Tab-separated table of C-alpha atoms and ligand atoms in Angstrom:
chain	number	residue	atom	x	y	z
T	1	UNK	CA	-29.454	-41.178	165.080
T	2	UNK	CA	-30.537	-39.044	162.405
T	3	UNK	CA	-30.047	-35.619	163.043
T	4	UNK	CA	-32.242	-32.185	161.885
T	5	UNK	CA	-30.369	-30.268	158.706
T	6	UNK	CA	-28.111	-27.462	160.063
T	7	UNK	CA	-30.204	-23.859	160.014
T	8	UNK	CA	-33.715	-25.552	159.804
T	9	UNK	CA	-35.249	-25.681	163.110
T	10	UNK	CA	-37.749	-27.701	164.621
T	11	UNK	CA	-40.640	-25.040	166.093
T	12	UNK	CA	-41.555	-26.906	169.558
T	13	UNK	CA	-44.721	-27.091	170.885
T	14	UNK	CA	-43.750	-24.252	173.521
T	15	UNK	CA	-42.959	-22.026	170.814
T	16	UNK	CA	-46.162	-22.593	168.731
T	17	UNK	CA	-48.196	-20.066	170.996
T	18	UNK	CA	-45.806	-17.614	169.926
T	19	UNK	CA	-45.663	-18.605	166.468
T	20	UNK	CA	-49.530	-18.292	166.143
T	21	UNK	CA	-49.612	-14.976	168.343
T	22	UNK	CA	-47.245	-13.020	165.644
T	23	UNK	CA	-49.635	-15.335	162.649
T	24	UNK	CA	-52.441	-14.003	164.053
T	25	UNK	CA	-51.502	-10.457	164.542
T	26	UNK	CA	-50.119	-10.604	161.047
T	27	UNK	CA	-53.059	-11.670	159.467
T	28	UNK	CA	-55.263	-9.531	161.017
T	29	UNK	CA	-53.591	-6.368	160.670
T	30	UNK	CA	-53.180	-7.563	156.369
T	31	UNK	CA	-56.747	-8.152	156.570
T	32	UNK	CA	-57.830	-4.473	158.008
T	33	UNK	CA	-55.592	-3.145	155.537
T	34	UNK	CA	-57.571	-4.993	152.651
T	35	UNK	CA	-55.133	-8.079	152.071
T	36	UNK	CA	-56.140	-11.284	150.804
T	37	UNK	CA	-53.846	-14.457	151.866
T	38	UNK	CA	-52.589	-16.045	148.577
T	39	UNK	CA	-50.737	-19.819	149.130
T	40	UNK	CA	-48.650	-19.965	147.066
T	41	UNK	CA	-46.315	-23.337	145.798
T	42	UNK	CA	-42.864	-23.874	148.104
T	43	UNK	CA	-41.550	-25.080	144.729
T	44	UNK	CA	-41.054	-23.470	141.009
T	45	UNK	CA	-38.993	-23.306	138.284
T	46	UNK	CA	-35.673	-22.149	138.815
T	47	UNK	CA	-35.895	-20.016	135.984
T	48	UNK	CA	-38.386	-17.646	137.823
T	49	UNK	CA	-36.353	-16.850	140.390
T	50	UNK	CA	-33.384	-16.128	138.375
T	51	UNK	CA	-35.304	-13.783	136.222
T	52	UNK	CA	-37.098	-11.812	138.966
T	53	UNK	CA	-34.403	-11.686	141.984
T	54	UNK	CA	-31.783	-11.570	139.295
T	55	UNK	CA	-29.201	-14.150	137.913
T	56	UNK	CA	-26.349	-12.196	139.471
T	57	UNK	CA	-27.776	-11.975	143.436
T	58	UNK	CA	-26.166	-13.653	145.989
T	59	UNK	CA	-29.866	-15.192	146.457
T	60	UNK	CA	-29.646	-17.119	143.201
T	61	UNK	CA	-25.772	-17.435	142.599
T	62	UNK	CA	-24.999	-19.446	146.060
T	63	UNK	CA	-28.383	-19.324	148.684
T	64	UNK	CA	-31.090	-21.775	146.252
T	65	UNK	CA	-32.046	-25.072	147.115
T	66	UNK	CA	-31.788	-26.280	143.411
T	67	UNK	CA	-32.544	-29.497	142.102
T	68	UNK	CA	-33.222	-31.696	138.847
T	69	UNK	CA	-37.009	-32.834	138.816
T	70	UNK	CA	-37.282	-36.287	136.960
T	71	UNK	CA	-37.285	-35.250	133.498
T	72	UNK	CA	-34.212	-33.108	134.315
T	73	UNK	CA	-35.716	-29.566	134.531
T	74	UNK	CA	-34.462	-27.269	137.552
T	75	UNK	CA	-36.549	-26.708	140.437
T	76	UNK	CA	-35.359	-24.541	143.051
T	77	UNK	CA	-37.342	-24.334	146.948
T	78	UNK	CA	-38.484	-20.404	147.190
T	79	UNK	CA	-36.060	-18.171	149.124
T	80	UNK	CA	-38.948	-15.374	149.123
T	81	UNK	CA	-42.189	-15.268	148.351
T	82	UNK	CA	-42.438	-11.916	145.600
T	83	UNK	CA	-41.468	-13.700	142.252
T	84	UNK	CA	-44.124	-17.284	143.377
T	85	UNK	CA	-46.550	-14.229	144.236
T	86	UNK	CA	-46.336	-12.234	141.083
T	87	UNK	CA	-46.004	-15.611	138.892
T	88	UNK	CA	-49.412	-16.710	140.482
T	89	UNK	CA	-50.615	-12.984	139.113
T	90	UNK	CA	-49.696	-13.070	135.655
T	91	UNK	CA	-50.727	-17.158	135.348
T	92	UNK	CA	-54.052	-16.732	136.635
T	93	UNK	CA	-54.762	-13.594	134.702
T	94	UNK	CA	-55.178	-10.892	137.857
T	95	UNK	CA	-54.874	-8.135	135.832
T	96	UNK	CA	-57.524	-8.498	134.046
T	97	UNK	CA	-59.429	-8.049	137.039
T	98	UNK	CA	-60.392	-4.827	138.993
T	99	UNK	CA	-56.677	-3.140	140.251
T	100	UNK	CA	-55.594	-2.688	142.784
T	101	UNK	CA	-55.215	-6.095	144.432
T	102	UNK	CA	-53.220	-7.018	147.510
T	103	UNK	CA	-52.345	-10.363	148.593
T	104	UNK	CA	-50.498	-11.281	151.604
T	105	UNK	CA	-48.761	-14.819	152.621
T	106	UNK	CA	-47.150	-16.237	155.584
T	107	UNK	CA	-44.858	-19.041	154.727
T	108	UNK	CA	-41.459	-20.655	155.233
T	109	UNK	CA	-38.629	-20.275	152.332
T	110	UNK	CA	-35.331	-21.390	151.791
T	111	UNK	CA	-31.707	-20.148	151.495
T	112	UNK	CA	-28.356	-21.553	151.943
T	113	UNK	CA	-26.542	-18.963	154.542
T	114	UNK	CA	-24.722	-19.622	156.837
T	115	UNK	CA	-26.616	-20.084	160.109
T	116	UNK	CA	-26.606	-17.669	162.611
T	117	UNK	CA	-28.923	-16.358	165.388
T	118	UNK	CA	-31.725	-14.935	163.152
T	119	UNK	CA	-30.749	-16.317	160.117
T	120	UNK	CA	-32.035	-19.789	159.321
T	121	UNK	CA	-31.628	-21.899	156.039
T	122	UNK	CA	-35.444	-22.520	156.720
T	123	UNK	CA	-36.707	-19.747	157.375
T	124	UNK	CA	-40.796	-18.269	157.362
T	125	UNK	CA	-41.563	-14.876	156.038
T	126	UNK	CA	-44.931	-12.737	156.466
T	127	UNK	CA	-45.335	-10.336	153.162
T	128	UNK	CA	-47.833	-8.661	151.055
T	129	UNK	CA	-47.735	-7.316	148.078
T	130	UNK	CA	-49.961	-4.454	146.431
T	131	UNK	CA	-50.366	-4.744	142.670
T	132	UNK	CA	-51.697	-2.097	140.638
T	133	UNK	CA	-50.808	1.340	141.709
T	134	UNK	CA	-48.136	3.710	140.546
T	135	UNK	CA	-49.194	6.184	143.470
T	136	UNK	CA	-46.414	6.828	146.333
T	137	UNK	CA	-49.337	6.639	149.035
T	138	UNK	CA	-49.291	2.750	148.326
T	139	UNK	CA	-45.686	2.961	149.212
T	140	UNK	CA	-46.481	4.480	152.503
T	141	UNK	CA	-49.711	2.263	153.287
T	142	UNK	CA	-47.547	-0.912	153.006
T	143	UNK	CA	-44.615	0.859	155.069
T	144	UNK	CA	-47.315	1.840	157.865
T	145	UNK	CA	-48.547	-1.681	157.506
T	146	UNK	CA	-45.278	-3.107	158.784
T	147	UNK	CA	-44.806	-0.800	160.927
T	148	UNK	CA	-47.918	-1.010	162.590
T	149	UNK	CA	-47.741	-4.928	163.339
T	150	UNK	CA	-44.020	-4.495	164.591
T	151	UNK	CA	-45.339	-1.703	167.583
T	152	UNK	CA	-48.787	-4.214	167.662
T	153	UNK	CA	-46.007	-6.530	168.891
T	154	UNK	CA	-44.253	-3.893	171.219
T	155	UNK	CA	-40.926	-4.672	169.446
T	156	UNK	CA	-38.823	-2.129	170.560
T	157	UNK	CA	-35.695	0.085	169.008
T	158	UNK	CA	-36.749	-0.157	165.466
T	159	UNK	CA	-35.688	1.932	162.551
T	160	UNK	CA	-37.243	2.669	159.352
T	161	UNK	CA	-34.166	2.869	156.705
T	162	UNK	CA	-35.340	4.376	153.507
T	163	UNK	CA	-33.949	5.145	150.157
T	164	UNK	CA	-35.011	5.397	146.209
T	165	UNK	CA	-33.593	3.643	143.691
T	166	UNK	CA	-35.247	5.721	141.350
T	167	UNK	CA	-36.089	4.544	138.062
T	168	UNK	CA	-34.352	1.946	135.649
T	169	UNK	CA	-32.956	5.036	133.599
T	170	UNK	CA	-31.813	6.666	136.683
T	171	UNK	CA	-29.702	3.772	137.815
T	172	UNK	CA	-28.763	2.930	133.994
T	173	UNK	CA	-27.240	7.084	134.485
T	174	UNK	CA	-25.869	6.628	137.922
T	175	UNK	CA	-23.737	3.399	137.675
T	176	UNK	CA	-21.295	5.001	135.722
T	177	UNK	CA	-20.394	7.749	137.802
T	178	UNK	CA	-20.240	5.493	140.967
T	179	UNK	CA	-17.917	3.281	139.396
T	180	UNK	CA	-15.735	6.192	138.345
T	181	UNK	CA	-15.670	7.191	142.061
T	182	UNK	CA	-15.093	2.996	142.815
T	183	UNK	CA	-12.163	2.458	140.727
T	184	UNK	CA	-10.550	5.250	142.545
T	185	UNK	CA	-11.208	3.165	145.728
T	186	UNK	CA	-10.188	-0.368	144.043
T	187	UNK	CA	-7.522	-1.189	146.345
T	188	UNK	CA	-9.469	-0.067	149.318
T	189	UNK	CA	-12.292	-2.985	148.891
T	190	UNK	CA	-12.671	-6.266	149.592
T	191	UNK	CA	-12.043	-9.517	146.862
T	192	UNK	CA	-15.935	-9.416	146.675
T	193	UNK	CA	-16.686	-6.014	145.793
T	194	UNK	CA	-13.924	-6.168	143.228
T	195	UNK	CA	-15.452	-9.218	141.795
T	196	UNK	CA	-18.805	-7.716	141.018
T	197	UNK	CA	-18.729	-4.034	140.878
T	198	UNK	CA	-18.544	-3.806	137.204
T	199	UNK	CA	-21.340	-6.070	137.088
T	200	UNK	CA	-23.520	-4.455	140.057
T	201	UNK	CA	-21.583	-1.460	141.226
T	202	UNK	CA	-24.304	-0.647	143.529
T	203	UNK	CA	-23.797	-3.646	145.726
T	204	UNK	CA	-20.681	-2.371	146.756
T	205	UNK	CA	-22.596	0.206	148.795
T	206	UNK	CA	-24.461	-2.409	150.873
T	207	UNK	CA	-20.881	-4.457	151.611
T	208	UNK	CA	-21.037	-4.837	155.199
T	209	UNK	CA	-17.095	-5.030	155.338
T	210	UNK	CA	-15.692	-1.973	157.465
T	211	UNK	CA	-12.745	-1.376	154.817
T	212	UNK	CA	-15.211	-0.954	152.009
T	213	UNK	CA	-17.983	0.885	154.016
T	214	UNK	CA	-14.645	3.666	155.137
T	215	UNK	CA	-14.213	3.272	150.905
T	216	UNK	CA	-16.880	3.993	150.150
T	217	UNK	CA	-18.244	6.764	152.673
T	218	UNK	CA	-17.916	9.650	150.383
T	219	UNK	CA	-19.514	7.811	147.420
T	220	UNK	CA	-21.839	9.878	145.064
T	221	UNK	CA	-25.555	8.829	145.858
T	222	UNK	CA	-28.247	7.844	143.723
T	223	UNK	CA	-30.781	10.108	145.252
T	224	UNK	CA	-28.576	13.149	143.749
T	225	UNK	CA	-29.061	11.535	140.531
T	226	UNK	CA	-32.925	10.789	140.192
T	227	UNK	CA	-35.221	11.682	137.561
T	228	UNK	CA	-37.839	14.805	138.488
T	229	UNK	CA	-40.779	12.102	138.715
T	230	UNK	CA	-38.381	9.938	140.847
T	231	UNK	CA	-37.357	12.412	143.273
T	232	UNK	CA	-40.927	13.809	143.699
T	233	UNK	CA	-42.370	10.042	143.991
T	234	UNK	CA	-39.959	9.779	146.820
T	235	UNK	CA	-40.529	13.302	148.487
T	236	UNK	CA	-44.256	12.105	149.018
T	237	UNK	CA	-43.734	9.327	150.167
T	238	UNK	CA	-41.359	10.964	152.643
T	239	UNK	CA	-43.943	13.725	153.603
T	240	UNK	CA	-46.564	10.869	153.751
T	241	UNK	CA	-44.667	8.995	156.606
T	242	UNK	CA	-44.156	12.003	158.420
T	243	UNK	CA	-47.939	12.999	158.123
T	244	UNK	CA	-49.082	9.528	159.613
T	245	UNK	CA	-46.298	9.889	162.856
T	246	UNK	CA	-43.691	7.362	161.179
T	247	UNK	CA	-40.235	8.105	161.967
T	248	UNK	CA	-37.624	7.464	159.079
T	249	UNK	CA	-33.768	7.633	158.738
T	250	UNK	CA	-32.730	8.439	155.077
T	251	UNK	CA	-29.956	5.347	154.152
T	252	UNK	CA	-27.961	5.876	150.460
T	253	UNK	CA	-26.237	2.705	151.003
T	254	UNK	CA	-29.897	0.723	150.907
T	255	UNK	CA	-29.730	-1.115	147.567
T	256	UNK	CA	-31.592	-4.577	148.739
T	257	UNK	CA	-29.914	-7.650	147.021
T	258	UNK	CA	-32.673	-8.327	145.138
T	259	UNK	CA	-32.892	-6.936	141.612
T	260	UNK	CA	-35.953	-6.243	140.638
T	261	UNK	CA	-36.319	-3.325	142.988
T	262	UNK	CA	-37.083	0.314	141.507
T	263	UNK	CA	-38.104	4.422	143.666
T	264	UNK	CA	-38.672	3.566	147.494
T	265	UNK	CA	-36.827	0.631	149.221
T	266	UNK	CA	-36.885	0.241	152.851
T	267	UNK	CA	-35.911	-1.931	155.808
T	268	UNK	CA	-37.156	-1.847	159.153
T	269	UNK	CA	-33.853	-2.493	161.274
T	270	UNK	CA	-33.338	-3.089	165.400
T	271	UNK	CA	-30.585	-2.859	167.280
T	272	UNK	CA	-31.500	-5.858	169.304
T	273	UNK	CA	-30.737	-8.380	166.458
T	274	UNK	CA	-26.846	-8.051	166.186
T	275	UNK	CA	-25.382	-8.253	162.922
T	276	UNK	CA	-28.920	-9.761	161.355
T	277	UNK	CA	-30.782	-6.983	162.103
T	278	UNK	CA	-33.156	-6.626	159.489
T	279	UNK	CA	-36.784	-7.412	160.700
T	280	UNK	CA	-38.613	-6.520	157.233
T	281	UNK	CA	-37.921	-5.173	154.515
T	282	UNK	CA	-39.271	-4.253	150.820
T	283	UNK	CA	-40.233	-1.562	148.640
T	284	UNK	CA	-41.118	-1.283	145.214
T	285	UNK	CA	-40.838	-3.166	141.871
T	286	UNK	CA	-42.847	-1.660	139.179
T	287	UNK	CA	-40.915	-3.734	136.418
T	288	UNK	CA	-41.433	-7.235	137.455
T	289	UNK	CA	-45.111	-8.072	136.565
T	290	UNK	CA	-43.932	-7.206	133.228
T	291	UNK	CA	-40.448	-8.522	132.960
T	292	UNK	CA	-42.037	-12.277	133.697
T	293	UNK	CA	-44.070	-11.650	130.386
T	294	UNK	CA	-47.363	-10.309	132.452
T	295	UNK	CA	-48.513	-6.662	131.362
T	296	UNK	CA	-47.053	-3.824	133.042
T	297	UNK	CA	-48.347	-3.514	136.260
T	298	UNK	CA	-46.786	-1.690	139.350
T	299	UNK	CA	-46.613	-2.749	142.348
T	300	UNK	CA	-44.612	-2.628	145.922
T	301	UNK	CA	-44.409	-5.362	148.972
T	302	UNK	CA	-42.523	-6.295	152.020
T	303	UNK	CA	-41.853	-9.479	153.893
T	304	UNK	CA	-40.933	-9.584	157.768
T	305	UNK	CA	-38.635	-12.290	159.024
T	306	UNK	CA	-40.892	-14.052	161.975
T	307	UNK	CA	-37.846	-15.987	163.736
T	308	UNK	CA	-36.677	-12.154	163.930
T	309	UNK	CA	-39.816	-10.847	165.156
T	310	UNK	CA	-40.114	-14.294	167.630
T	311	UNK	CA	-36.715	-13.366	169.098
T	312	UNK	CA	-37.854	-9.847	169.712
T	313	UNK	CA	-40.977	-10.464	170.636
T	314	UNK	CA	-41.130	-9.268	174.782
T	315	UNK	CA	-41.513	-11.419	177.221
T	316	UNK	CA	-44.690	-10.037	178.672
T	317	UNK	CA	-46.212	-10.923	175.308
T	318	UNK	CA	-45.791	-14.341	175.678
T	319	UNK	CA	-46.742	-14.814	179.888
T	320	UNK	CA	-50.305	-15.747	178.916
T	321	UNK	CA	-50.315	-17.434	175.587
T	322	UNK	CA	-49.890	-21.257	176.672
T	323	UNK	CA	-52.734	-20.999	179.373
T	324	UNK	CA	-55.481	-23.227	179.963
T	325	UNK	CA	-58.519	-22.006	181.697
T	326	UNK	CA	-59.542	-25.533	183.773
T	327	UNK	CA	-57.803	-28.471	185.496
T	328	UNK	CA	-60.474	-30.588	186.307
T	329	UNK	CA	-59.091	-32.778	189.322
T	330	UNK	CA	-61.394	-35.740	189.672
T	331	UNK	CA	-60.664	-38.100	192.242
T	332	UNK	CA	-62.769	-41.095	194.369
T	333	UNK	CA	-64.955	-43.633	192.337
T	334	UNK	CA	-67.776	-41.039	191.506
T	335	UNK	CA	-65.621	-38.035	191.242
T	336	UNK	CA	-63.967	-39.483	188.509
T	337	UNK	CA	-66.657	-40.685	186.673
T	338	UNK	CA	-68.471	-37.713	186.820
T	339	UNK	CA	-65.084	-35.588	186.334
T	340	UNK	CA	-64.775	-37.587	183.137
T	341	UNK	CA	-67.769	-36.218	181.668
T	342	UNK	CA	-67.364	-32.404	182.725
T	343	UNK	CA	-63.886	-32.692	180.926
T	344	UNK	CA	-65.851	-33.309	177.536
T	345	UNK	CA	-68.858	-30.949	178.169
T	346	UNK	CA	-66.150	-28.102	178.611
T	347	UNK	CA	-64.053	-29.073	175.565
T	348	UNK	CA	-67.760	-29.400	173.794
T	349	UNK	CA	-68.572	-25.553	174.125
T	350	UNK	CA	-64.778	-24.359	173.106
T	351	UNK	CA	-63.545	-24.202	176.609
T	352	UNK	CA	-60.145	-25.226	177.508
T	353	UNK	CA	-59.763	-28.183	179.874
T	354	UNK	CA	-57.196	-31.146	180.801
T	355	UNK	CA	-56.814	-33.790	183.725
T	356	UNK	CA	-53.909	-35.880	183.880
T	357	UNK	CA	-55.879	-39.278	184.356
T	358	UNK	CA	-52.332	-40.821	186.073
T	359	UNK	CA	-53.256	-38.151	189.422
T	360	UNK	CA	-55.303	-40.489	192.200
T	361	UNK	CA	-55.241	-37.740	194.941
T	362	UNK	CA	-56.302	-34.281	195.474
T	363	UNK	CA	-52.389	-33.706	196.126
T	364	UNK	CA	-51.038	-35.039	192.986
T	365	UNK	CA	-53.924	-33.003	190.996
T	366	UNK	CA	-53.423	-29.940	192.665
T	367	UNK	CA	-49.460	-30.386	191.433
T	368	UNK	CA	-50.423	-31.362	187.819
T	369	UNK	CA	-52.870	-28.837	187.769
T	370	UNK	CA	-49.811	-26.025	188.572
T	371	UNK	CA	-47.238	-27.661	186.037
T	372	UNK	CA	-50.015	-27.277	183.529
T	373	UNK	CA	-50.152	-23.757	184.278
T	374	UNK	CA	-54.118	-23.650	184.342
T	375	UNK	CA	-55.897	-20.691	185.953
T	376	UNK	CA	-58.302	-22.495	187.871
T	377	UNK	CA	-58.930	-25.939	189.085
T	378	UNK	CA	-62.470	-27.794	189.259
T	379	UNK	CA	-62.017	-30.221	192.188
T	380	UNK	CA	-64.473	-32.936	191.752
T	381	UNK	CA	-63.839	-35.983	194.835
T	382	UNK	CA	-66.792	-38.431	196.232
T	383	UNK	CA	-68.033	-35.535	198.626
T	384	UNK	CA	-68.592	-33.142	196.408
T	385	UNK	CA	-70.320	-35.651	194.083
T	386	UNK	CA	-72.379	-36.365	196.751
T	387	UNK	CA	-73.171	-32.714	197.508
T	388	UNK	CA	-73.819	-32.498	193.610
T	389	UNK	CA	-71.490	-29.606	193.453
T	390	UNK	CA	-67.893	-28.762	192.651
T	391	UNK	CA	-65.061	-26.465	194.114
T	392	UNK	CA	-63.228	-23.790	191.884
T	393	UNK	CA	-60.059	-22.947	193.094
T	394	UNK	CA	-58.503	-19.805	191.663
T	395	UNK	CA	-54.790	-21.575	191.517
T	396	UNK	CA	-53.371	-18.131	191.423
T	397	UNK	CA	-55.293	-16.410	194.665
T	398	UNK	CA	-56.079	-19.854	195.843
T	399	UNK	CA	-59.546	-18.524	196.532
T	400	UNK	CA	-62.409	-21.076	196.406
T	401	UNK	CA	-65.831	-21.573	195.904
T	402	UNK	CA	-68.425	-24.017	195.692
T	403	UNK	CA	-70.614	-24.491	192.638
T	404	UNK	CA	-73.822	-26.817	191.372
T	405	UNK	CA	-72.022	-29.167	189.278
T	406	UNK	CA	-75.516	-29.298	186.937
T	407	UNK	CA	-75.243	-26.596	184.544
T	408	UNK	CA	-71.652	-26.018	185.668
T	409	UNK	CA	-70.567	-25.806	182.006
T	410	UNK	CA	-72.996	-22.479	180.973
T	411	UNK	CA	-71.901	-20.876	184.119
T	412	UNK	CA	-68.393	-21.411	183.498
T	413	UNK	CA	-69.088	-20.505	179.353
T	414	UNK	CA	-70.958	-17.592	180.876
T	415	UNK	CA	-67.665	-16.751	182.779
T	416	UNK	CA	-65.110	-17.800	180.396
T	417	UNK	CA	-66.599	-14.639	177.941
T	418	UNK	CA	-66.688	-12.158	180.501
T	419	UNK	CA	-63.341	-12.471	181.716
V	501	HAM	P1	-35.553	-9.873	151.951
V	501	HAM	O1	-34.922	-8.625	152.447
V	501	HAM	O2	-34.678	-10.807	151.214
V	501	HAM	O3	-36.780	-9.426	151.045
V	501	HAM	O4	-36.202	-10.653	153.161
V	501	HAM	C1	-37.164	-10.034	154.002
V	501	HAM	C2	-36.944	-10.413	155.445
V	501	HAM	O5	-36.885	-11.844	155.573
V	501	HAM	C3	-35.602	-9.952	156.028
V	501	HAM	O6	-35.678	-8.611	156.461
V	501	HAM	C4	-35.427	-10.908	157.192
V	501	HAM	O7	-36.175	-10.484	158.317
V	501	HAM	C5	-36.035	-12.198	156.653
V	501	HAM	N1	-34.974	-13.105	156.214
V	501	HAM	C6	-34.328	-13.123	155.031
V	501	HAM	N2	-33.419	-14.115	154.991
V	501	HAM	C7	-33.497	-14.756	156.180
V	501	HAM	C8	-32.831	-15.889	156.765
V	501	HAM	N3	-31.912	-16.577	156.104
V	501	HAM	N4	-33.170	-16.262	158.016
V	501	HAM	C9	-34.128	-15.582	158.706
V	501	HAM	N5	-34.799	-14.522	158.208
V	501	HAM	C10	-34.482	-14.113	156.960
V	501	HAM	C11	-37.604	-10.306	150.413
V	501	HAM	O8	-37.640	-11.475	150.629
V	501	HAM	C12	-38.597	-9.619	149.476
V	501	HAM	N6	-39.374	-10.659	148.803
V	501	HAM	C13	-39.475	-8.664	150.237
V	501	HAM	C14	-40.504	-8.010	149.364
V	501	HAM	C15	-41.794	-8.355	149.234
V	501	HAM	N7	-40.283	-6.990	148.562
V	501	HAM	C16	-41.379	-6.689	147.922
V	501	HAM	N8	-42.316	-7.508	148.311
């Protein structure tokens, strides 16, 4: 038998009301925030991910699906959606259009972790990205954007972690003096951290190993080192969040392992997700539309994790998503003939309806009709085609009552959209 690839799941069709719940909320809180989907290719060059997440990442070095196309040159399968997005912007000449522009996508992408609960090899990701705008309130829109669909979803015990990375010359001014204060703490950190802190000093501070979190406690911290205009782009966006009710816990060790990050970076964390317990993250990248040889345009995003948000999600959410309204139990010669027909005038105005056609009896409806979880049954036998009516049985209060089966389908429509 041939088996599914370890970390990429199969999404069942008991799951796919859930899925399409968190989709929908997604896209329509990225719509009233003036989003525009953008699909973008689950395929590109190699070469623009290692440019935009950076050569060096653990993303590029060791997580890509990479691969020869047949004339030899590298594809790789996205493991984010940012560098496809901003690729699309700069090929398609955006720019030249009216800024700002926002684009969201929802999507899955590809990395080669090791699989854990919440962390997938396939994987789908919900992010937008707002192009043209400098200004820290785009920061904070994008932040309360997130943060509004997570408490849309009533996921609970979440944390907005927020730091700046200021600006390329802060960081250029800063490594230095952190890896002064590393070498002092060589021996303290892991084979890892050793490897690449003269390369990326900074991702020593985001080592999840205890040793080299203890080492690196009293580290000096970037936001001690920014530029005036980087500090004050980072103190608005701080008094921004606090002016719209958002809570926020400052985190120095937040460097993101992607590279083209510059001023705020954020995650939104939970303590309900163990040791994965990032739900979304982002922040901004004024750089990158420029560094993948577009003009220079800022611009800051965020993608959410929806396998995290699905195993979050509470179970009250879900009680009502795989419902449908009628079970339309048709039994006896007429009933079912007549039953038959109802079946496809509800499904013809948009309401939901099924019959198992292997039920004979009232009984063996009635039990089909429960499994199925519907909210009310249409019993339809000889007698009551006779009578040229129906009976609708609440299945919940098991409270009944008899109906004209001719024009059956507007009452019910008439129901259905006042319910
Ligand atoms: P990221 O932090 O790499 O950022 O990923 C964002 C979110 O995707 C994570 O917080 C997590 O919820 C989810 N995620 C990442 N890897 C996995 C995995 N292996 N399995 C399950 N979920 C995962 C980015 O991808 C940036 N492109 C975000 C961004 C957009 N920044 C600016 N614009």
């Amino acid at each position: 038998m041939i088996k599914g690839i370890k970390g990429v799941k199969d999404i069942l069709p008991e799951e796919t009301p859930q899925w399409r719940f968190i989709e929908d909320a997604a896209r329509r809180w990225a719509l009233c925030y003036g989003y525009q989907e953008i699909r973008i290719p689950i395929f590109e060059l190699t070469a623009l991910f290692a440019r935009s997440i950076g050569a060096g990442t653990d993303i590029v070095e060791k997580e890509m699906y990479t691969f020869p196309d047949r004339d030899g040159t590298s594809l790789s399968l996205r493991p984010e959606g940012t560098a496809g997005t901003v690729r699309a912007f700069i090929e398609h000449n955006r720019a030249a259009d009216p800024l700002p522009q926002k684009y969201f996508y929802i999507g899955p992408m590809f990395r080669h972790e090791r699989p854990q609960a919440g962390r997938l090899r396939q994987f789908h990701q919900f992010g937008v990205e707002f192009f043209g705008t400098s200004d820290p309130r785009a920061d904070i829109e994008v932040i309360a954007l997130l943060w509004r669909l997570l408490s849309d979803l009533a996921l609970s015990n979440l944390t907005l972690e927020i730091n700046s990375l200021g600006s390329s010359g802060d960081r250029a001014a800063y490594k230095p003096i952190l890896l002064a204060f590393l070498r002092h703490q060589e021996s303290r950190l892991c084979a890892n951290c050793r490897r690449r802190m003269d390369r990326n000093p900074l991702r020593v501070l985001d080592c999840k190993v205890l040793d080299c979190r203890a080492a690196t406690e009293l580290a000096p911290k970037l936001t001690d080192h920014l530029s005036p205009d980087a500090r004050a782009h980072f103190d608005q966006v701080l008094t921004g969040l606090v002016a719209i009710g958002i809570p926020y816990r400052l985190n120095p060790r937040l460097v993101r392992g992607l590279d083209y990050y510059c001023l705020t970076s954020f995650e939104i964390t939970s303590t309900h997700l163990g040791a994965q317990n990032a739900v979304g993250a982002g922040g901004r990248y004024d750089g990158l539309v420029k560094t993948l040889g577009g003009p220079s345009v800022p611009a800051v995003g965020f993608a959410v994790g929806l396998e995290r948000v699905s195993l979050m999600l509470p179970e009250a959410s879900l009680s009502s998503l795989n419902e449908c309204l009628y079970y339309v139990a048709a039994f006896g010669e007429e009933g079912i003939k007549l039953g038959f027909v109802l079946l496809d005038e509800l499904r013809g105005v948009g309401i939901s309806a099924q019959c198992d056609y292997r039920a004979t009896t009232l009984k063996g409806h009635l039990r089909q009709a429960d499994r199925s979880k519907c909210r009310y049954a249409i019993l339809l036998g000889d007698d009551e085609a006779a009578r040229g009516s129906v009976i609708l049985r609440n299945l919940e209060s098991k409270a009944q009552e008899e109906l004209p089966l001719v024009g059956l389908t507007s009452i019910l429509k008439t129901r259905s959209f006042s319910s």
